mmCIF file as Biopython writes it, N, C-alpha, C and O atoms, coordinates in Angstrom:
data_model
#
loop_
_atom_site.group_PDB
_atom_site.id
_atom_site.type_symbol
_atom_site.label_atom_id
_atom_site.label_alt_id
_atom_site.label_comp_id
_atom_site.label_asym_id
_atom_site.label_entity_id
_atom_site.label_seq_id
_atom_site.pdbx_PDB_ins_code
_atom_site.Cartn_x
_atom_site.Cartn_y
_atom_site.Cartn_z
_atom_site.occupancy
_atom_site.B_iso_or_equiv
_atom_site.auth_seq_id
_atom_site.auth_asym_id
_atom_site.pdbx_PDB_model_num
ATOM 1   N N  . MET A ? 1  ? -16.061 -35.289 -30.935 1.0 0.0 1  A 1 
ATOM 2   C CA . MET A ? 1  ? -15.282 -35.446 -30.052 1.0 0.0 1  A 1 
ATOM 3   C C  . MET A ? 1  ? -15.015 -34.326 -29.541 1.0 0.0 1  A 1 
ATOM 4   O O  . MET A ? 1  ? -15.283 -33.292 -30.153 1.0 0.0 1  A 1 
ATOM 5   N N  . LYS A ? 2  ? -14.434 -34.313 -28.315 1.0 0.0 2  A 1 
ATOM 6   C CA . LYS A ? 2  ? -13.837 -33.300 -27.130 1.0 0.0 2  A 1 
ATOM 7   C C  . LYS A ? 2  ? -12.572 -33.736 -27.454 1.0 0.0 2  A 1 
ATOM 8   O O  . LYS A ? 2  ? -12.190 -34.894 -27.620 1.0 0.0 2  A 1 
ATOM 9   N N  . LYS A ? 3  ? -11.655 -32.198 -27.566 1.0 0.0 3  A 1 
ATOM 10  C CA . LYS A ? 3  ? -10.237 -32.293 -27.459 1.0 0.0 3  A 1 
ATOM 11  C C  . LYS A ? 3  ? -10.189 -31.635 -25.864 1.0 0.0 3  A 1 
ATOM 12  O O  . LYS A ? 3  ? -10.818 -30.674 -25.421 1.0 0.0 3  A 1 
ATOM 13  N N  . LEU A ? 4  ? -9.226  -32.506 -25.203 1.0 0.0 4  A 1 
ATOM 14  C CA . LEU A ? 4  ? -8.716  -32.876 -23.954 1.0 0.0 4  A 1 
ATOM 15  C C  . LEU A ? 4  ? -8.012  -31.224 -23.632 1.0 0.0 4  A 1 
ATOM 16  O O  . LEU A ? 4  ? -7.406  -30.896 -24.652 1.0 0.0 4  A 1 
ATOM 17  N N  . LYS A ? 5  ? -7.932  -30.326 -22.755 1.0 0.0 5  A 1 
ATOM 18  C CA . LYS A ? 5  ? -7.078  -29.192 -22.373 1.0 0.0 5  A 1 
ATOM 19  C C  . LYS A ? 5  ? -5.821  -29.842 -21.512 1.0 0.0 5  A 1 
ATOM 20  O O  . LYS A ? 5  ? -6.217  -30.647 -20.669 1.0 0.0 5  A 1 
ATOM 21  N N  . ASN A ? 6  ? -4.655  -29.690 -21.545 1.0 0.0 6  A 1 
ATOM 22  C CA . ASN A ? 6  ? -3.966  -30.130 -21.095 1.0 0.0 6  A 1 
ATOM 23  C C  . ASN A ? 6  ? -2.894  -29.184 -20.774 1.0 0.0 6  A 1 
ATOM 24  O O  . ASN A ? 6  ? -2.464  -28.535 -21.728 1.0 0.0 6  A 1 
ATOM 25  N N  . GLY A ? 7  ? -2.223  -28.917 -19.282 1.0 0.0 7  A 1 
ATOM 26  C CA . GLY A ? 7  ? -1.584  -28.017 -19.144 1.0 0.0 7  A 1 
ATOM 27  C C  . GLY A ? 7  ? -1.955  -26.419 -19.149 1.0 0.0 7  A 1 
ATOM 28  O O  . GLY A ? 7  ? -3.111  -25.998 -19.097 1.0 0.0 7  A 1 
ATOM 29  N N  . PHE A ? 8  ? -0.878  -25.669 -19.214 1.0 0.0 8  A 1 
ATOM 30  C CA . PHE A ? 8  ? -1.868  -24.118 -19.003 1.0 0.0 8  A 1 
ATOM 31  C C  . PHE A ? 8  ? -1.239  -23.148 -20.583 1.0 0.0 8  A 1 
ATOM 32  O O  . PHE A ? 8  ? -0.459  -23.344 -21.515 1.0 0.0 8  A 1 
ATOM 33  N N  . THR A ? 9  ? -2.081  -22.171 -20.141 1.0 0.0 9  A 1 
ATOM 34  C CA . THR A ? 9  ? -1.628  -21.571 -21.522 1.0 0.0 9  A 1 
ATOM 35  C C  . THR A ? 9  ? -0.691  -20.567 -20.885 1.0 0.0 9  A 1 
ATOM 36  O O  . THR A ? 9  ? -0.678  -20.245 -19.697 1.0 0.0 9  A 1 
ATOM 37  N N  . LEU A ? 10 ? 0.501   -19.888 -22.365 1.0 0.0 10 A 1 
ATOM 38  C CA . LEU A ? 10 ? 1.011   -18.631 -22.192 1.0 0.0 10 A 1 
ATOM 39  C C  . LEU A ? 10 ? 0.378   -17.602 -21.065 1.0 0.0 10 A 1 
ATOM 40  O O  . LEU A ? 10 ? 1.083   -17.280 -20.108 1.0 0.0 10 A 1 
ATOM 41  N N  . ILE A ? 11 ? -0.691  -17.197 -21.170 1.0 0.0 11 A 1 
ATOM 42  C CA . ILE A ? 11 ? -1.151  -16.077 -20.515 1.0 0.0 11 A 1 
ATOM 43  C C  . ILE A ? 11 ? -1.142  -16.550 -18.633 1.0 0.0 11 A 1 
ATOM 44  O O  . ILE A ? 11 ? -0.862  -15.916 -17.615 1.0 0.0 11 A 1 
ATOM 45  N N  . GLU A ? 12 ? -1.537  -17.768 -18.862 1.0 0.0 12 A 1 
ATOM 46  C CA . GLU A ? 12 ? -2.139  -17.921 -17.285 1.0 0.0 12 A 1 
ATOM 47  C C  . GLU A ? 12 ? -0.439  -17.799 -16.346 1.0 0.0 12 A 1 
ATOM 48  O O  . GLU A ? 12 ? -0.279  -17.169 -15.300 1.0 0.0 12 A 1 
ATOM 49  N N  . ILE A ? 13 ? 0.825   -18.720 -17.218 1.0 0.0 13 A 1 
ATOM 50  C CA . ILE A ? 13 ? 2.357   -18.799 -17.100 1.0 0.0 13 A 1 
ATOM 51  C C  . ILE A ? 13 ? 2.635   -17.263 -16.377 1.0 0.0 13 A 1 
ATOM 52  O O  . ILE A ? 13 ? 2.989   -16.917 -15.250 1.0 0.0 13 A 1 
ATOM 53  N N  . LEU A ? 14 ? 2.312   -16.596 -17.526 1.0 0.0 14 A 1 
ATOM 54  C CA . LEU A ? 14 ? 3.015   -15.315 -17.247 1.0 0.0 14 A 1 
ATOM 55  C C  . LEU A ? 14 ? 2.321   -14.359 -16.605 1.0 0.0 14 A 1 
ATOM 56  O O  . LEU A ? 14 ? 2.895   -13.336 -16.231 1.0 0.0 14 A 1 
ATOM 57  N N  . VAL A ? 15 ? 1.006   -14.559 -16.394 1.0 0.0 15 A 1 
ATOM 58  C CA . VAL A ? 15 ? 0.223   -13.992 -15.134 1.0 0.0 15 A 1 
ATOM 59  C C  . VAL A ? 15 ? 1.038   -14.477 -13.891 1.0 0.0 15 A 1 
ATOM 60  O O  . VAL A ? 15 ? 1.803   -13.822 -13.183 1.0 0.0 15 A 1 
ATOM 61  N N  . VAL A ? 16 ? 0.770   -15.454 -13.830 1.0 0.0 16 A 1 
ATOM 62  C CA . VAL A ? 16 ? 1.553   -16.256 -12.559 1.0 0.0 16 A 1 
ATOM 63  C C  . VAL A ? 16 ? 3.917   -15.379 -11.847 1.0 0.0 16 A 1 
ATOM 64  O O  . VAL A ? 16 ? 4.621   -14.902 -10.957 1.0 0.0 16 A 1 
ATOM 65  N N  . ILE A ? 17 ? 3.805   -15.852 -13.240 1.0 0.0 17 A 1 
ATOM 66  C CA . ILE A ? 17 ? 5.802   -15.028 -12.981 1.0 0.0 17 A 1 
ATOM 67  C C  . ILE A ? 17 ? 5.529   -13.452 -13.294 1.0 0.0 17 A 1 
ATOM 68  O O  . ILE A ? 17 ? 6.521   -12.838 -13.688 1.0 0.0 17 A 1 
ATOM 69  N N  . ILE A ? 18 ? 4.270   -12.690 -13.167 1.0 0.0 18 A 1 
ATOM 70  C CA . ILE A ? 18 ? 4.223   -11.187 -12.389 1.0 0.0 18 A 1 
ATOM 71  C C  . ILE A ? 18 ? 3.802   -10.889 -11.777 1.0 0.0 18 A 1 
ATOM 72  O O  . ILE A ? 18 ? 3.737   -9.661  -11.717 1.0 0.0 18 A 1 
ATOM 73  N N  . ILE A ? 19 ? 3.099   -11.702 -10.719 1.0 0.0 19 A 1 
ATOM 74  C CA . ILE A ? 19 ? 2.078   -12.107 -9.840  1.0 0.0 19 A 1 
ATOM 75  C C  . ILE A ? 19 ? 3.952   -12.500 -8.547  1.0 0.0 19 A 1 
ATOM 76  O O  . ILE A ? 19 ? 4.396   -11.992 -7.517  1.0 0.0 19 A 1 
ATOM 77  N N  . ALA A ? 20 ? 4.260   -13.278 -9.191  1.0 0.0 20 A 1 
ATOM 78  C CA . ALA A ? 20 ? 5.831   -13.899 -7.831  1.0 0.0 20 A 1 
ATOM 79  C C  . ALA A ? 20 ? 6.604   -12.907 -8.161  1.0 0.0 20 A 1 
ATOM 80  O O  . ALA A ? 20 ? 7.292   -12.530 -7.212  1.0 0.0 20 A 1 
ATOM 81  N N  . GLY A ? 21 ? 6.842   -12.058 -9.597  1.0 0.0 21 A 1 
ATOM 82  C CA . GLY A ? 21 ? 8.059   -11.066 -9.149  1.0 0.0 21 A 1 
ATOM 83  C C  . GLY A ? 21 ? 7.277   -10.172 -8.561  1.0 0.0 21 A 1 
ATOM 84  O O  . GLY A ? 21 ? 8.068   -9.717  -7.735  1.0 0.0 21 A 1 
ATOM 85  N N  . ILE A ? 22 ? 6.088   -9.487  -8.371  1.0 0.0 22 A 1 
ATOM 86  C CA . ILE A ? 22 ? 5.776   -8.052  -7.133  1.0 0.0 22 A 1 
ATOM 87  C C  . ILE A ? 22 ? 6.544   -8.723  -5.814  1.0 0.0 22 A 1 
ATOM 88  O O  . ILE A ? 22 ? 7.517   -8.343  -5.164  1.0 0.0 22 A 1 
ATOM 89  N N  . MET A ? 23 ? 5.509   -10.114 -5.687  1.0 0.0 23 A 1 
ATOM 90  C CA . MET A ? 23 ? 5.768   -10.574 -4.788  1.0 0.0 23 A 1 
ATOM 91  C C  . MET A ? 23 ? 6.797   -10.546 -3.825  1.0 0.0 23 A 1 
ATOM 92  O O  . MET A ? 23 ? 6.908   -10.385 -2.609  1.0 0.0 23 A 1 
ATOM 93  N N  . ILE A ? 24 ? 7.613   -10.791 -4.949  1.0 0.0 24 A 1 
ATOM 94  C CA . ILE A ? 24 ? 9.403   -11.342 -4.204  1.0 0.0 24 A 1 
ATOM 95  C C  . ILE A ? 24 ? 9.879   -9.664  -4.483  1.0 0.0 24 A 1 
ATOM 96  O O  . ILE A ? 24 ? 10.296  -9.158  -3.441  1.0 0.0 24 A 1 
ATOM 97  N N  . SER A ? 25 ? 9.889   -9.096  -5.201  1.0 0.0 25 A 1 
ATOM 98  C CA . SER A ? 25 ? 10.288  -7.552  -5.185  1.0 0.0 25 A 1 
ATOM 99  C C  . SER A ? 25 ? 9.633   -6.662  -3.894  1.0 0.0 25 A 1 
ATOM 100 O O  . SER A ? 25 ? 9.829   -5.453  -3.765  1.0 0.0 25 A 1 
ATOM 101 N N  . ILE A ? 26 ? 8.857   -7.443  -3.008  1.0 0.0 26 A 1 
ATOM 102 C CA . ILE A ? 26 ? 8.227   -6.495  -1.750  1.0 0.0 26 A 1 
ATOM 103 C C  . ILE A ? 26 ? 8.570   -7.245  -0.889  1.0 0.0 26 A 1 
ATOM 104 O O  . ILE A ? 26 ? 8.890   -6.783  0.206   1.0 0.0 26 A 1 
ATOM 105 N N  . ALA A ? 27 ? 8.597   -8.407  -1.095  1.0 0.0 27 A 1 
ATOM 106 C CA . ALA A ? 27 ? 9.161   -9.285  0.113   1.0 0.0 27 A 1 
ATOM 107 C C  . ALA A ? 27 ? 10.847  -9.085  0.853   1.0 0.0 27 A 1 
ATOM 108 O O  . ALA A ? 27 ? 11.236  -8.979  2.016   1.0 0.0 27 A 1 
ATOM 109 N N  . ILE A ? 28 ? 11.521  -9.101  -0.448  1.0 0.0 28 A 1 
ATOM 110 C CA . ILE A ? 28 ? 13.341  -8.940  -0.374  1.0 0.0 28 A 1 
ATOM 111 C C  . ILE A ? 28 ? 13.643  -7.230  0.615   1.0 0.0 28 A 1 
ATOM 112 O O  . ILE A ? 28 ? 14.100  -7.194  1.758   1.0 0.0 28 A 1 
ATOM 113 N N  . PRO A ? 29 ? 13.317  -6.223  -0.059  1.0 0.0 29 A 1 
ATOM 114 C CA . PRO A ? 29 ? 13.169  -5.199  0.563   1.0 0.0 29 A 1 
ATOM 115 C C  . PRO A ? 29 ? 13.119  -5.160  3.013   1.0 0.0 29 A 1 
ATOM 116 O O  . PRO A ? 29 ? 13.791  -4.801  3.980   1.0 0.0 29 A 1 
ATOM 117 N N  . ALA A ? 30 ? 11.649  -5.903  2.600   1.0 0.0 30 A 1 
ATOM 118 C CA . ALA A ? 30 ? 11.201  -6.301  3.984   1.0 0.0 30 A 1 
ATOM 119 C C  . ALA A ? 30 ? 11.962  -6.929  4.265   1.0 0.0 30 A 1 
ATOM 120 O O  . ALA A ? 30 ? 12.605  -6.373  5.155   1.0 0.0 30 A 1 
ATOM 121 N N  . TYR A ? 31 ? 12.425  -8.058  3.989   1.0 0.0 31 A 1 
ATOM 122 C CA . TYR A ? 31 ? 12.930  -8.677  5.075   1.0 0.0 31 A 1 
ATOM 123 C C  . TYR A ? 31 ? 14.574  -8.157  5.253   1.0 0.0 31 A 1 
ATOM 124 O O  . TYR A ? 31 ? 15.083  -8.421  6.343   1.0 0.0 31 A 1 
ATOM 125 N N  . LYS A ? 32 ? 15.425  -7.434  4.240   1.0 0.0 32 A 1 
ATOM 126 C CA . LYS A ? 32 ? 16.490  -6.878  4.697   1.0 0.0 32 A 1 
ATOM 127 C C  . LYS A ? 32 ? 16.483  -5.811  5.640   1.0 0.0 32 A 1 
ATOM 128 O O  . LYS A ? 32 ? 17.341  -5.668  6.511   1.0 0.0 32 A 1 
ATOM 129 N N  . ASP A ? 33 ? 14.978  -4.664  5.358   1.0 0.0 33 A 1 
ATOM 130 C CA . ASP A ? 33 ? 14.661  -4.073  7.147   1.0 0.0 33 A 1 
ATOM 131 C C  . ASP A ? 33 ? 15.026  -4.610  8.114   1.0 0.0 33 A 1 
ATOM 132 O O  . ASP A ? 33 ? 15.785  -4.193  8.988   1.0 0.0 33 A 1 
ATOM 133 N N  . TYR A ? 34 ? 14.281  -5.993  7.977   1.0 0.0 34 A 1 
ATOM 134 C CA . TYR A ? 34 ? 13.860  -6.872  8.968   1.0 0.0 34 A 1 
ATOM 135 C C  . TYR A ? 34 ? 15.118  -6.917  9.758   1.0 0.0 34 A 1 
ATOM 136 O O  . TYR A ? 34 ? 15.436  -6.379  10.818  1.0 0.0 34 A 1 
ATOM 137 N N  . ASN A ? 35 ? 15.816  -7.802  8.850   1.0 0.0 35 A 1 
ATOM 138 C CA . ASN A ? 35 ? 17.654  -7.865  9.323   1.0 0.0 35 A 1 
ATOM 139 C C  . ASN A ? 35 ? 18.402  -7.030  9.940   1.0 0.0 35 A 1 
ATOM 140 O O  . ASN A ? 35 ? 19.061  -7.153  10.972  1.0 0.0 35 A 1 
ATOM 141 N N  . ASN A ? 36 ? 18.235  -6.060  9.146   1.0 0.0 36 A 1 
ATOM 142 C CA . ASN A ? 36 ? 19.232  -5.084  9.640   1.0 0.0 36 A 1 
ATOM 143 C C  . ASN A ? 36 ? 18.431  -4.395  11.515  1.0 0.0 36 A 1 
ATOM 144 O O  . ASN A ? 36 ? 19.011  -4.085  12.555  1.0 0.0 36 A 1 
ATOM 145 N N  . ARG A ? 37 ? 17.396  -4.409  11.259  1.0 0.0 37 A 1 
ATOM 146 C CA . ARG A ? 37 ? 17.104  -4.110  12.477  1.0 0.0 37 A 1 
ATOM 147 C C  . ARG A ? 37 ? 17.621  -5.196  13.775  1.0 0.0 37 A 1 
ATOM 148 O O  . ARG A ? 37 ? 18.165  -4.845  14.822  1.0 0.0 37 A 1 
ATOM 149 N N  . ASN A ? 38 ? 17.270  -6.617  13.350  1.0 0.0 38 A 1 
ATOM 150 C CA . ASN A ? 38 ? 17.972  -7.450  14.477  1.0 0.0 38 A 1 
ATOM 151 C C  . ASN A ? 38 ? 19.023  -7.362  14.503  1.0 0.0 38 A 1 
ATOM 152 O O  . ASN A ? 38 ? 19.538  -7.922  15.471  1.0 0.0 38 A 1 
ATOM 153 N N  . GLU A ? 39 ? 20.253  -6.450  13.250  1.0 0.0 39 A 1 
ATOM 154 C CA . GLU A ? 39 ? 21.613  -6.665  13.712  1.0 0.0 39 A 1 
ATOM 155 C C  . GLU A ? 39 ? 21.707  -5.483  14.761  1.0 0.0 39 A 1 
ATOM 156 O O  . GLU A ? 39 ? 22.359  -5.518  15.805  1.0 0.0 39 A 1 
ATOM 157 N N  . THR A ? 40 ? 20.955  -4.452  14.306  1.0 0.0 40 A 1 
ATOM 158 C CA . THR A ? 40 ? 21.318  -3.166  15.374  1.0 0.0 40 A 1 
ATOM 159 C C  . THR A ? 40 ? 20.950  -3.389  16.879  1.0 0.0 40 A 1 
ATOM 160 O O  . THR A ? 40 ? 21.492  -2.733  17.768  1.0 0.0 40 A 1 
ATOM 161 N N  . ILE A ? 41 ? 19.990  -4.357  17.124  1.0 0.0 41 A 1 
ATOM 162 C CA . ILE A ? 41 ? 19.428  -4.686  18.255  1.0 0.0 41 A 1 
ATOM 163 C C  . ILE A ? 41 ? 20.326  -5.782  18.937  1.0 0.0 41 A 1 
ATOM 164 O O  . ILE A ? 41 ? 20.510  -5.717  20.152  1.0 0.0 41 A 1 
ATOM 165 N N  . ILE A ? 42 ? 20.771  -6.577  18.345  1.0 0.0 42 A 1 
ATOM 166 C CA . ILE A ? 42 ? 22.523  -7.627  18.754  1.0 0.0 42 A 1 
ATOM 167 C C  . ILE A ? 42 ? 22.916  -6.852  18.999  1.0 0.0 42 A 1 
ATOM 168 O O  . ILE A ? 42 ? 22.778  -6.498  20.170  1.0 0.0 42 A 1 
ATOM 169 N N  . LEU A ? 43 ? 23.765  -5.944  17.987  1.0 0.0 43 A 1 
ATOM 170 C CA . LEU A ? 43 ? 25.099  -4.606  18.179  1.0 0.0 43 A 1 
ATOM 171 C C  . LEU A ? 43 ? 24.850  -3.922  19.499  1.0 0.0 43 A 1 
ATOM 172 O O  . LEU A ? 43 ? 25.859  -3.638  20.144  1.0 0.0 43 A 1 
ATOM 173 N N  . LYS A ? 44 ? 23.543  -3.574  20.066  1.0 0.0 44 A 1 
ATOM 174 C CA . LYS A ? 44 ? 23.088  -2.774  21.248  1.0 0.0 44 A 1 
ATOM 175 C C  . LYS A ? 44 ? 23.745  -3.649  22.420  1.0 0.0 44 A 1 
ATOM 176 O O  . LYS A ? 44 ? 24.548  -3.163  23.216  1.0 0.0 44 A 1 
ATOM 177 N N  . LYS A ? 45 ? 23.455  -4.574  22.441  1.0 0.0 45 A 1 
ATOM 178 C CA . LYS A ? 45 ? 23.308  -5.396  23.537  1.0 0.0 45 A 1 
ATOM 179 C C  . LYS A ? 45 ? 24.483  -5.801  24.355  1.0 0.0 45 A 1 
ATOM 180 O O  . LYS A ? 45 ? 24.332  -6.537  25.331  1.0 0.0 45 A 1 
#
């Protein structure tokens, strides 16, 4: 009899969380910089 594998292992979930954290830590500063440049351009007009 074969045992069915349902769901994810703890390691798989941790890897996904780590990757998401790295992507968020890169995206937030980039977004803030983009937003600051837009505000500067708007204020110059």
